[in-house]
PDB file of C-alpha atoms and ligand atoms in Angstrom:
ATOM      1  CA  MET A   1      84.632 120.480 114.846  1.00 77.00           C
ATOM      2  CA  VAL A   2      87.748 121.697 112.990  1.00 82.00           C
ATOM      3  CA  PRO A   3      87.107 124.617 110.652  1.00 87.00           C
ATOM      4  CA  GLY A   4      86.966 123.724 106.936  1.00 93.00           C
ATOM      5  CA  ALA A   5      89.647 124.623 104.400  1.00 95.00           C
ATOM      6  CA  ARG A   6      90.150 125.427 100.725  1.00 97.00           C
ATOM      7  CA  LEU A   7      93.303 123.638  99.644  1.00 98.00           C
ATOM      8  CA  VAL A   8      95.134 122.743  96.445  1.00 98.00           C
ATOM      9  CA  VAL A   9      97.783 120.026  96.518  1.00 98.00           C
ATOM     10  CA  LEU A  10     100.456 120.110  93.799  1.00 97.00           C
ATOM     11  CA  GLY A  11     103.130 117.518  93.156  1.00 94.00           C
ATOM     12  CA  LYS A  12     104.486 115.184  90.496  1.00 93.00           C
ATOM     13  CA  GLN A  13     102.560 112.039  89.674  1.00 88.00           C
ATOM     14  CA  GLY A  14     103.507 109.498  92.327  1.00 88.00           C
ATOM     15  CA  ALA A  15     104.398 112.123  94.932  1.00 91.00           C
ATOM     16  CA  GLY A  16     101.630 110.730  97.146  1.00 90.00           C
ATOM     17  CA  LYS A  17      99.079 113.461  96.344  1.00 93.00           C
ATOM     18  CA  GLY A  18      96.077 111.118  96.222  1.00 91.00           C
ATOM     19  CA  THR A  19      96.858 109.482  99.557  1.00 91.00           C
ATOM     20  CA  GLN A  20      97.565 112.796 101.268  1.00 96.00           C
ATOM     21  CA  CYS A  21      94.491 114.493  99.805  1.00 96.00           C
ATOM     22  CA  VAL A  22      92.250 111.752 101.209  1.00 94.00           C
ATOM     23  CA  ARG A  23      93.904 112.183 104.611  1.00 96.00           C
ATOM     24  CA  LEU A  24      93.537 115.989 104.533  1.00 97.00           C
ATOM     25  CA  SER A  25      89.907 115.694 103.485  1.00 97.00           C
ATOM     26  CA  HIS A  26      89.248 113.498 106.542  1.00 96.00           C
ATOM     27  CA  HIS A  27      91.204 115.803 108.823  1.00 96.00           C
ATOM     28  CA  TYR A  28      89.386 118.973 107.749  1.00 97.00           C
ATOM     29  CA  VAL A  29      86.081 117.190 106.979  1.00 97.00           C
ATOM     30  CA  VAL A  30      85.916 118.593 103.454  1.00 97.00           C
ATOM     31  CA  PRO A  31      85.328 116.805 100.129  1.00 97.00           C
ATOM     32  CA  HIS A  32      88.310 115.425  98.215  1.00 96.00           C
ATOM     33  CA  VAL A  33      87.853 116.735  94.676  1.00 97.00           C
ATOM     34  CA  SER A  34      90.106 114.799  92.297  1.00 96.00           C
ATOM     35  CA  THR A  35      89.820 115.634  88.602  1.00 97.00           C
ATOM     36  CA  GLY A  36      91.630 112.368  87.732  1.00 94.00           C
ATOM     37  CA  ASP A  37      89.094 110.324  89.763  1.00 92.00           C
ATOM     38  CA  MET A  38      86.176 112.210  88.192  1.00 95.00           C
ATOM     39  CA  LEU A  39      87.543 111.561  84.709  1.00 95.00           C
ATOM     40  CA  ARG A  40      88.252 107.881  85.416  1.00 91.00           C
ATOM     41  CA  ALA A  41      84.659 107.530  86.672  1.00 91.00           C
ATOM     42  CA  ALA A  42      83.398 109.131  83.421  1.00 94.00           C
ATOM     43  CA  VAL A  43      85.554 106.715  81.380  1.00 93.00           C
ATOM     44  CA  LYS A  44      84.205 103.752  83.339  1.00 89.00           C
ATOM     45  CA  GLN A  45      80.602 104.885  82.893  1.00 93.00           C
ATOM     46  CA  GLY A  46      81.230 105.372  79.169  1.00 95.00           C
ATOM     47  CA  THR A  47      79.863 108.943  79.117  1.00 94.00           C
ATOM     48  CA  ALA A  48      80.536 111.188  76.104  1.00 91.00           C
ATOM     49  CA  MET A  49      83.165 113.050  78.111  1.00 90.00           C
ATOM     50  CA  GLY A  50      84.733 109.769  79.232  1.00 93.00           C
ATOM     51  CA  LYS A  51      85.030 108.578  75.634  1.00 93.00           C
ATOM     52  CA  LYS A  52      86.689 111.831  74.639  1.00 89.00           C
ATOM     53  CA  ALA A  53      89.052 111.734  77.620  1.00 93.00           C
ATOM     54  CA  LYS A  54      90.229 108.125  77.512  1.00 94.00           C
ATOM     55  CA  SER A  55      92.837 108.129  74.774  1.00 92.00           C
ATOM     56  CA  LEU A  56      94.410 111.401  75.963  1.00 94.00           C
ATOM     57  CA  MET A  57      94.523 110.058  79.522  1.00 94.00           C
ATOM     58  CA  ASP A  58      96.054 106.748  78.451  1.00 90.00           C
ATOM     59  CA  ARG A  59      98.794 108.633  76.641  1.00 89.00           C
ATOM     60  CA  GLY A  60      99.441 110.870  79.650  1.00 89.00           C
ATOM     61  CA  GLU A  61      98.366 114.047  77.806  1.00 92.00           C
ATOM     62  CA  LEU A  62      96.419 116.848  79.492  1.00 94.00           C
ATOM     63  CA  LEU A  63      92.762 117.434  78.655  1.00 96.00           C
ATOM     64  CA  GLY A  64      91.592 120.883  77.555  1.00 96.00           C
ATOM     65  CA  ASP A  65      91.238 123.621  80.161  1.00 96.00           C
ATOM     66  CA  ASP A  66      87.576 124.287  79.229  1.00 96.00           C
ATOM     67  CA  LEU A  67      86.460 120.713  79.794  1.00 95.00           C
ATOM     68  CA  ILE A  68      88.349 120.475  83.092  1.00 97.00           C
ATOM     69  CA  MET A  69      87.257 123.841  84.448  1.00 97.00           C
ATOM     70  CA  ASP A  70      83.582 123.249  83.525  1.00 96.00           C
ATOM     71  CA  MET A  71      83.724 119.997  85.484  1.00 96.00           C
ATOM     72  CA  VAL A  72      85.464 121.666  88.445  1.00 97.00           C
ATOM     73  CA  THR A  73      83.114 124.676  88.425  1.00 97.00           C
ATOM     74  CA  GLU A  74      80.143 122.348  88.692  1.00 97.00           C
ATOM     75  CA  ARG A  75      81.670 120.337  91.545  1.00 97.00           C
ATOM     76  CA  LEU A  76      82.802 123.411  93.501  1.00 97.00           C
ATOM     77  CA  GLY A  77      79.275 124.808  93.258  1.00 96.00           C
ATOM     78  CA  GLU A  78      77.811 121.884  95.200  1.00 97.00           C
ATOM     79  CA  LYS A  79      76.477 122.297  98.709  1.00 96.00           C
ATOM     80  CA  ASP A  80      79.110 120.247 100.573  1.00 96.00           C
ATOM     81  CA  VAL A  81      81.930 122.282  99.034  1.00 96.00           C
ATOM     82  CA  ARG A  82      80.179 125.590  99.645  1.00 94.00           C
ATOM     83  CA  ALA A  83      79.606 124.659 103.281  1.00 94.00           C
ATOM     84  CA  ARG A  84      83.140 123.647 104.267  1.00 95.00           C
ATOM     85  CA  GLY A  85      85.628 123.913 101.404  1.00 97.00           C
ATOM     86  CA  PHE A  86      87.628 121.268  99.516  1.00 98.00           C
ATOM     87  CA  VAL A  87      90.925 119.556  98.909  1.00 98.00           C
ATOM     88  CA  LEU A  88      91.593 119.876  95.194  1.00 98.00           C
ATOM     89  CA  ASP A  89      93.762 117.107  93.722  1.00 97.00           C
ATOM     90  CA  GLY A  90      95.045 117.152  90.133  1.00 96.00           C
ATOM     91  CA  CYS A  91      93.784 120.651  89.353  1.00 97.00           C
ATOM     92  CA  PRO A  92      94.976 123.252  88.560  1.00 97.00           C
ATOM     93  CA  ARG A  93      97.665 121.846  86.302  1.00 95.00           C
ATOM     94  CA  THR A  94      98.290 124.967  84.210  1.00 95.00           C
ATOM     95  CA  VAL A  95      98.510 128.665  85.061  1.00 96.00           C
ATOM     96  CA  SER A  96      95.372 129.234  83.002  1.00 96.00           C
ATOM     97  CA  GLN A  97      93.463 126.700  85.145  1.00 97.00           C
ATOM     98  CA  ALA A  98      94.760 128.435  88.294  1.00 97.00           C
ATOM     99  CA  GLU A  99      93.559 131.822  87.035  1.00 97.00           C
ATOM    100  CA  ARG A 100      90.148 130.359  86.286  1.00 97.00           C
ATOM    101  CA  LEU A 101      90.010 128.652  89.665  1.00 97.00           C
ATOM    102  CA  ALA A 102      90.718 131.975  91.409  1.00 96.00           C
ATOM    103  CA  ALA A 103      87.866 133.537  89.393  1.00 96.00           C
ATOM    104  CA  ILE A 104      85.467 130.724  90.354  1.00 94.00           C
ATOM    105  CA  LEU A 105      86.302 131.115  94.043  1.00 94.00           C
ATOM    106  CA  ALA A 106      86.022 134.936  94.103  1.00 92.00           C
ATOM    107  CA  PRO A 107      85.277 136.820  96.318  1.00 89.00           C
ATOM    108  CA  TYR A 108      87.027 134.175  98.433  1.00 87.00           C
ATOM    109  CA  ASP A 109      90.319 132.610  97.464  1.00 88.00           C
ATOM    110  CA  LEU A 110      92.297 129.536  98.155  1.00 94.00           C
ATOM    111  CA  ASP A 111      93.636 129.204 101.675  1.00 94.00           C
ATOM    112  CA  LEU A 112      96.804 127.500 100.555  1.00 96.00           C
ATOM    113  CA  ALA A 113      98.494 125.577  97.748  1.00 98.00           C
ATOM    114  CA  ILE A 114     100.848 122.878  99.028  1.00 98.00           C
ATOM    115  CA  ASP A 115     103.633 121.570  96.838  1.00 96.00           C
ATOM    116  CA  LEU A 116     104.484 118.006  97.767  1.00 96.00           C
ATOM    117  CA  GLU A 117     108.154 117.648  96.846  1.00 95.00           C
ATOM    118  CA  VAL A 118     109.585 114.271  95.820  1.00 93.00           C
ATOM    119  CA  HIS A 119     112.593 113.538  93.561  1.00 91.00           C
ATOM    120  CA  THR A 120     111.876 112.107  90.103  1.00 90.00           C
ATOM    121  CA  GLY A 121     113.808 108.865  90.819  1.00 88.00           C
ATOM    122  CA  GLN A 122     111.545 108.170  93.758  1.00 89.00           C
ATOM    123  CA  VAL A 123     108.290 108.937  91.921  1.00 90.00           C
ATOM    124  CA  LEU A 124     109.318 106.577  89.106  1.00 90.00           C
ATOM    125  CA  ARG A 125     109.783 103.760  91.618  1.00 88.00           C
ATOM    126  CA  ARG A 126     106.468 104.588  93.303  1.00 88.00           C
ATOM    127  CA  LEU A 127     104.528 104.756  90.030  1.00 90.00           C
ATOM    128  CA  ALA A 128     105.841 101.395  88.842  1.00 89.00           C
ATOM    129  CA  ALA A 129     104.624  99.831  92.108  1.00 92.00           C
ATOM    130  CA  ARG A 130     101.335 101.779  92.309  1.00 92.00           C
ATOM    131  CA  ARG A 131      97.979  99.959  92.241  1.00 94.00           C
ATOM    132  CA  VAL A 132      94.529 101.600  92.536  1.00 92.00           C
ATOM    133  CA  CYS A 133      90.948 100.528  93.135  1.00 92.00           C
ATOM    134  CA  VAL A 134      88.897 100.930  89.940  1.00 89.00           C
ATOM    135  CA  ASP A 135      85.806 101.816  91.969  1.00 88.00           C
ATOM    136  CA  CYS A 136      86.819 104.183  94.767  1.00 88.00           C
ATOM    137  CA  GLY A 137      90.350 105.185  93.739  1.00 85.00           C
ATOM    138  CA  ALA A 138      91.970 103.943  96.975  1.00 88.00           C
ATOM    139  CA  ASN A 139      95.737 103.661  96.567  1.00 89.00           C
ATOM    140  CA  TYR A 140      97.868 100.560  97.150  1.00 93.00           C
ATOM    141  CA  SER A 141     101.273  99.373  96.015  1.00 93.00           C
ATOM    142  CA  THR A 142     102.965  96.069  95.340  1.00 94.00           C
ATOM    143  CA  SER A 143     104.542  96.370  98.801  1.00 93.00           C
ATOM    144  CA  THR A 144     101.277  97.377 100.539  1.00 93.00           C
ATOM    145  CA  PRO A 145      98.589  95.383  98.699  1.00 96.00           C
ATOM    146  CA  PRO A 146      94.992  95.048  99.918  1.00 97.00           C
ATOM    147  CA  LEU A 147      94.398  92.301 102.529  1.00 97.00           C
ATOM    148  CA  ILE A 148      92.640  89.938 100.107  1.00 95.00           C
ATOM    149  CA  SER A 149      93.952  89.212  96.608  1.00 92.00           C
ATOM    150  CA  TRP A 150      93.707  92.617  94.870  1.00 95.00           C
ATOM    151  CA  THR A 151      90.238  93.336  96.256  1.00 97.00           C
ATOM    152  CA  CYS A 152      89.901  96.829  97.708  1.00 97.00           C
ATOM    153  CA  ASP A 153      89.873  96.922 101.545  1.00 97.00           C
ATOM    154  CA  VAL A 154      87.610  99.990 101.430  1.00 95.00           C
ATOM    155  CA  CYS A 155      84.883  99.072  98.921  1.00 96.00           C
ATOM    156  CA  GLY A 156      85.547  95.566  97.579  1.00 97.00           C
ATOM    157  CA  GLY A 157      86.375  96.871  94.076  1.00 95.00           C
ATOM    158  CA  GLU A 158      89.089  95.437  91.849  1.00 96.00           C
ATOM    159  CA  VAL A 159      92.598  96.770  92.480  1.00 96.00           C
ATOM    160  CA  ILE A 160      94.641  97.207  89.284  1.00 95.00           C
ATOM    161  CA  GLN A 161      97.593  99.026  87.750  1.00 94.00           C
ATOM    162  CA  ARG A 162      96.400 102.258  86.094  1.00 89.00           C
ATOM    163  CA  GLU A 163      96.454 102.216  82.296  1.00 85.00           C
ATOM    164  CA  ASP A 164      98.479 105.422  82.305  1.00 88.00           C
ATOM    165  CA  ASP A 165     101.102 103.985  84.655  1.00 89.00           C
ATOM    166  CA  THR A 166     103.055 102.542  81.703  1.00 86.00           C
ATOM    167  CA  GLU A 167     106.674 103.639  81.310  1.00 84.00           C
ATOM    168  CA  GLU A 168     105.879 105.709  78.215  1.00 86.00           C
ATOM    169  CA  ALA A 169     102.862 107.512  79.683  1.00 89.00           C
ATOM    170  CA  ILE A 170     104.679 108.119  82.976  1.00 90.00           C
ATOM    171  CA  SER A 171     107.604 109.835  81.271  1.00 89.00           C
ATOM    172  CA  ARG A 172     105.204 111.955  79.183  1.00 91.00           C
ATOM    173  CA  ARG A 173     103.250 112.959  82.307  1.00 91.00           C
ATOM    174  CA  LEU A 174     106.434 113.956  84.116  1.00 92.00           C
ATOM    175  CA  GLU A 175     107.551 115.952  81.079  1.00 93.00           C
ATOM    176  CA  ILE A 176     104.192 117.764  80.983  1.00 93.00           C
ATOM    177  CA  TYR A 177     104.415 118.354  84.720  1.00 93.00           C
ATOM    178  CA  GLU A 178     107.779 120.038  84.265  1.00 92.00           C
ATOM    179  CA  LEU A 179     106.542 122.186  81.369  1.00 94.00           C
ATOM    180  CA  GLN A 180     103.030 123.156  82.440  1.00 91.00           C
ATOM    181  CA  THR A 181     102.688 122.587  86.142  1.00 90.00           C
ATOM    182  CA  THR A 182     106.032 123.765  87.517  1.00 91.00           C
ATOM    183  CA  PRO A 183     105.245 127.397  86.484  1.00 94.00           C
ATOM    184  CA  LEU A 184     102.151 127.108  88.689  1.00 95.00           C
ATOM    185  CA  ILE A 185     104.325 126.668  91.742  1.00 95.00           C
ATOM    186  CA  GLU A 186     105.937 130.032  91.003  1.00 95.00           C
ATOM    187  CA  TRP A 187     102.512 131.543  90.297  1.00 97.00           C
ATOM    188  CA  TYR A 188     101.204 130.527  93.724  1.00 97.00           C
ATOM    189  CA  ARG A 189     104.486 131.538  95.391  1.00 96.00           C
ATOM    190  CA  SER A 190     104.285 135.025  93.891  1.00 97.00           C
ATOM    191  CA  ARG A 191     100.783 135.375  95.353  1.00 95.00           C
ATOM    192  CA  GLY A 192     102.003 134.311  98.794  1.00 95.00           C
ATOM    193  CA  GLN A 193      99.794 131.212  98.679  1.00 96.00           C
ATOM    194  CA  LEU A 194     102.404 128.457  98.490  1.00 97.00           C
ATOM    195  CA  GLU A 195     104.017 126.175 101.042  1.00 97.00           C
ATOM    196  CA  SER A 196     106.382 123.350 100.074  1.00 97.00           C
ATOM    197  CA  VAL A 197     106.436 120.138 102.054  1.00 98.00           C
ATOM    198  CA  PRO A 198     108.836 117.202 101.586  1.00 97.00           C
ATOM    199  CA  GLY A 199     106.815 114.176 100.416  1.00 95.00           C
ATOM    200  CA  THR A 200     109.329 111.659 101.737  1.00 93.00           C
ATOM    201  CA  GLY A 201     108.929 109.404 104.774  1.00 93.00           C
ATOM    202  CA  THR A 202     105.868 107.562 106.035  1.00 93.00           C
ATOM    203  CA  PRO A 203     102.385 108.734 104.971  1.00 93.00           C
ATOM    204  CA  ASP A 204     101.730 109.710 108.620  1.00 97.00           C
ATOM    205  CA  ALA A 205     104.858 111.868 108.741  1.00 98.00           C
ATOM    206  CA  VAL A 206     103.905 113.629 105.491  1.00 98.00           C
ATOM    207  CA  THR A 207     100.340 114.287 106.705  1.00 98.00           C
ATOM    208  CA  ARG A 208     101.681 115.750 109.961  1.00 98.00           C
ATOM    209  CA  ARG A 209     103.944 118.112 107.993  1.00 98.00           C
ATOM    210  CA  MET A 210     101.076 119.219 105.764  1.00 98.00           C
ATOM    211  CA  VAL A 211      98.690 119.836 108.658  1.00 97.00           C
ATOM    212  CA  LYS A 212     101.426 121.788 110.415  1.00 97.00           C
ATOM    213  CA  VAL A 213     101.982 124.209 107.511  1.00 97.00           C
ATOM    214  CA  ILE A 214      98.209 124.665 107.177  1.00 96.00           C
ATOM    215  CA  GLU A 215      97.789 125.325 110.902  1.00 95.00           C
ATOM    216  CA  ASP A 216     100.808 127.663 111.006  1.00 95.00           C
ATOM    217  CA  ARG A 217      99.186 129.710 108.247  1.00 92.00           C
ATOM    218  CA  ARG A 218      95.858 129.678 110.020  1.00 88.00           C
ATOM    219  CA  ASN A 219      97.489 130.873 113.224  1.00 88.00           C
ATOM    220  CA  ARG A 220      99.289 133.651 111.379  1.00 85.00           C
ATOM    221  CA  GLY A 221      95.913 134.622 109.975  1.00 75.00           C
ATOM    222  CA  SER A 222      97.145 134.878 106.381  1.00 61.00           C
ATOM    223  CA  GLY A 223      95.015 133.461 103.615  1.00 55.00           C
ATOM    224  CA  PHE A 224      92.229 131.938 105.685  1.00 60.00           C
ATOM    225  CA  GLY A 225      89.063 133.952 105.398  1.00 53.00           C
TER     226      GLY A 225
HETATM  227  P1  AMP B   1      95.646 112.205  87.663  1.00 94.06           P
HETATM  228  O1  AMP B   1      94.924 111.062  88.291  1.00 94.06           O
HETATM  229  O2  AMP B   1      95.476 113.499  88.416  1.00 94.06           O
HETATM  230  O3  AMP B   1      97.098 111.887  87.374  1.00 94.06           O
HETATM  231  O4  AMP B   1      94.953 112.454  86.237  1.00 94.06           O
HETATM  232  C1  AMP B   1      94.920 111.455  85.246  1.00 94.06           C
HETATM  233  C2  AMP B   1      94.807 112.084  83.871  1.00 94.06           C
HETATM  234  O5  AMP B   1      93.592 112.851  83.785  1.00 94.06           O
HETATM  235  C3  AMP B   1      95.900 113.081  83.523  1.00 94.06           C
HETATM  236  O6  AMP B   1      97.079 112.446  83.026  1.00 94.06           O
HETATM  237  C4  AMP B   1      95.194 113.921  82.453  1.00 94.06           C
HETATM  238  O7  AMP B   1      95.101 113.201  81.237  1.00 94.06           O
HETATM  239  C5  AMP B   1      93.780 114.036  83.014  1.00 94.06           C
HETATM  240  N1  AMP B   1      93.646 115.206  83.917  1.00 94.06           N
HETATM  241  C6  AMP B   1      93.355 115.167  85.251  1.00 94.06           C
HETATM  242  N2  AMP B   1      93.300 116.411  85.773  1.00 94.06           N
HETATM  243  C7  AMP B   1      93.566 117.256  84.749  1.00 94.06           C
HETATM  244  C8  AMP B   1      93.684 118.683  84.642  1.00 94.06           C
HETATM  245  N3  AMP B   1      93.524 119.482  85.708  1.00 94.06           N
HETATM  246  N4  AMP B   1      93.972 119.196  83.426  1.00 94.06           N
HETATM  247  C9  AMP B   1      94.125 118.426  82.339  1.00 94.06           C
HETATM  248  N5  AMP B   1      94.054 117.068  82.361  1.00 94.06           N
HETATM  249  C10 AMP B   1      93.771 116.488  83.551  1.00 94.06           C
END
């Protein structure tokens, strides 16, 4: 079996992070930990946290670091993650979250943070076309819909347009990304933990590029402990 991995995937909304994280989690046989999916599940279940999160999420605003990092700490403490690692999707989004993540993982650290690079014009087109399953989070688009009338191929759930994929919320999320998340890329670079990968081309081509940078690192022996 392939060895596990501890990975963070960064990238603008619509860069293809969700799709690629699912693929990496299958490749390395590690859980896909998506803070957005966890929060959407909490909203759907109507939990206290979900109620608190919904309006901020719909507006494209970030939730507080404490709430997010408590949720992530709990998930990263579970047995499956401790056994093999994780692919973290949607977190960290701020330098403060990254610092707290490093503290949670100590004495280990992340193997690698991968920045999935896509131009803003392209992510805007992708986000407008994006559709997701409300139950399992599987990604579709208007050009690659599920086989049967907006019913998820994976779990049979309803496939919809996300409530935060409105024009207004998208531009706010991209603005926040620029302000809060771009400094993270430099933060990981300065620690020697960053690789950038172009997010353009077919999903298969992007996955191959990501696996290659991970394997190159592994072979060089840097980061992987
Ligand atoms: P995503 O699916 O990753 O785009 O996340 C959807 C929404 O959940 C974001 O627009 C935020 O409102 C919230 N969210 C998810 N992850 C985080 C995070 N790490 N920090 C703050 N807010 C988050």
